[in-house]
C-alpha cells in the first residue's frame, strides 16, 4: 500500500482548520467533534475511493465490517 496522498492530506487539514474556526466562533467541542467526525468520515471515504491505492483500503474496511456483522 502506498503512503498518504495529497488529496488525503488536504481533507485532514481542512477538517482541522474547520474545528479551530468553529471553536473560535464559540461552538461547544462536543458538537464540533460530532459534526466533523461524520463529515471527515464521508470525506475520507470519498478520497480513498477516488485515489490510487485507496480502493483496496476501502474494500478491506467494507469486508471487515461485513464479517463483523456475522
mmCIF file of C-alpha atoms in Angstrom:
data_model
loop_
_atom_site.group_PDB
_atom_site.id
_atom_site.type_symbol
_atom_site.label_atom_id
_atom_site.label_comp_id
_atom_site.label_asym_id
_atom_site.label_seq_id
_atom_site.Cartn_x
_atom_site.Cartn_y
_atom_site.Cartn_z
ATOM 1 C CA UNK A 1 0.000 0.000 0.000
ATOM 2 C CA UNK A 2 1.276 3.487 -0.792
ATOM 3 C CA UNK A 3 1.594 6.336 1.686
ATOM 4 C CA UNK A 4 -0.807 9.193 2.156
ATOM 5 C CA UNK A 5 -1.583 11.160 -0.989
ATOM 6 C CA UNK A 6 -2.052 14.913 -1.357
ATOM 7 C CA UNK A 7 -5.885 14.753 -1.513
ATOM 8 C CA UNK A 8 -5.978 12.681 1.663
ATOM 9 C CA UNK A 9 -3.718 15.145 3.482
ATOM 10 C CA UNK A 10 -5.803 18.073 2.192
ATOM 11 C CA UNK A 11 -9.008 16.607 3.648
ATOM 12 C CA UNK A 12 -7.342 16.138 7.029
ATOM 13 C CA UNK A 13 -6.016 19.730 7.011
ATOM 14 C CA UNK A 14 -9.435 21.133 6.108
ATOM 15 C CA UNK A 15 -11.037 19.202 8.970
ATOM 16 C CA UNK A 16 -8.524 20.593 11.471
ATOM 17 C CA UNK A 17 -8.972 24.171 10.236
ATOM 18 C CA UNK A 18 -12.766 23.832 10.422
ATOM 19 C CA UNK A 19 -12.522 22.597 14.005
ATOM 20 C CA UNK A 20 -10.431 25.608 15.028
ATOM 21 C CA UNK A 21 -12.718 28.096 13.261
ATOM 22 C CA UNK A 22 -15.882 26.614 14.770
ATOM 23 C CA UNK A 23 -14.306 26.691 18.246
ATOM 24 C CA UNK A 24 -13.295 30.336 17.793
ATOM 25 C CA UNK A 25 -16.928 31.131 16.976
ATOM 26 C CA UNK A 26 -17.992 29.574 20.284
ATOM 27 C CA UNK A 27 -19.340 26.190 19.249
ATOM 28 C CA UNK A 28 -19.033 23.567 22.032
ATOM 29 C CA UNK A 29 -16.307 20.973 21.445
ATOM 30 C CA UNK A 30 -18.731 18.046 21.771
ATOM 31 C CA UNK A 31 -20.786 19.361 18.860
ATOM 32 C CA UNK A 32 -17.669 20.073 16.794
ATOM 33 C CA UNK A 33 -16.457 16.502 17.259
ATOM 34 C CA UNK A 34 -19.839 15.051 16.287
ATOM 35 C CA UNK A 35 -20.146 17.220 13.195
ATOM 36 C CA UNK A 36 -16.595 16.767 11.966
ATOM 37 C CA UNK A 37 -16.427 13.042 12.651
ATOM 38 C CA UNK A 38 -19.273 12.432 10.251
ATOM 39 C CA UNK A 39 -18.026 14.912 7.668
ATOM 40 C CA UNK A 40 -14.441 13.689 7.871
ATOM 41 C CA UNK A 41 -15.536 10.070 7.617
ATOM 42 C CA UNK A 42 -17.519 10.754 4.468
ATOM 43 C CA UNK A 43 -14.742 12.919 3.004
ATOM 44 C CA UNK A 44 -12.010 10.385 3.667
ATOM 45 C CA UNK A 45 -14.129 7.572 2.236
ATOM 46 C CA UNK A 46 -14.614 9.553 -0.970
ATOM 47 C CA UNK A 47 -10.933 10.485 -1.213
ATOM 48 C CA UNK A 48 -9.774 6.928 -0.503
ATOM 49 C CA UNK A 49 -12.185 5.600 -3.103
ATOM 50 C CA UNK A 50 -11.092 8.043 -5.796
ATOM 51 C CA UNK A 51 -7.313 7.976 -5.287
ATOM 52 C CA UNK A 52 -4.941 5.254 -6.493
ATOM 53 C CA UNK A 53 -4.314 2.613 -3.846
ATOM 54 C CA UNK A 54 -7.235 3.775 -1.760
ATOM 55 C CA UNK A 55 -9.739 1.378 -3.255
ATOM 56 C CA UNK A 56 -8.026 -1.559 -1.571
ATOM 57 C CA UNK A 57 -8.248 0.165 1.822
ATOM 58 C CA UNK A 58 -11.967 0.868 1.383
ATOM 59 C CA UNK A 59 -12.604 -2.687 0.162
ATOM 60 C CA UNK A 60 -10.771 -4.130 3.186
ATOM 61 C CA UNK A 61 -12.780 -1.922 5.552
ATOM 62 C CA UNK A 62 -16.056 -2.987 3.935
ATOM 63 C CA UNK A 63 -15.075 -6.661 4.155
ATOM 64 C CA UNK A 64 -14.134 -6.257 7.821
ATOM 65 C CA UNK A 65 -17.432 -4.525 8.609
ATOM 66 C CA UNK A 66 -19.390 -7.205 6.766
ATOM 67 C CA UNK A 67 -17.587 -10.021 8.604
ATOM 68 C CA UNK A 68 -18.046 -8.305 11.961
ATOM 69 C CA UNK A 69 -21.793 -8.358 11.432
ATOM 70 C CA UNK A 70 -21.915 -12.141 11.055
#
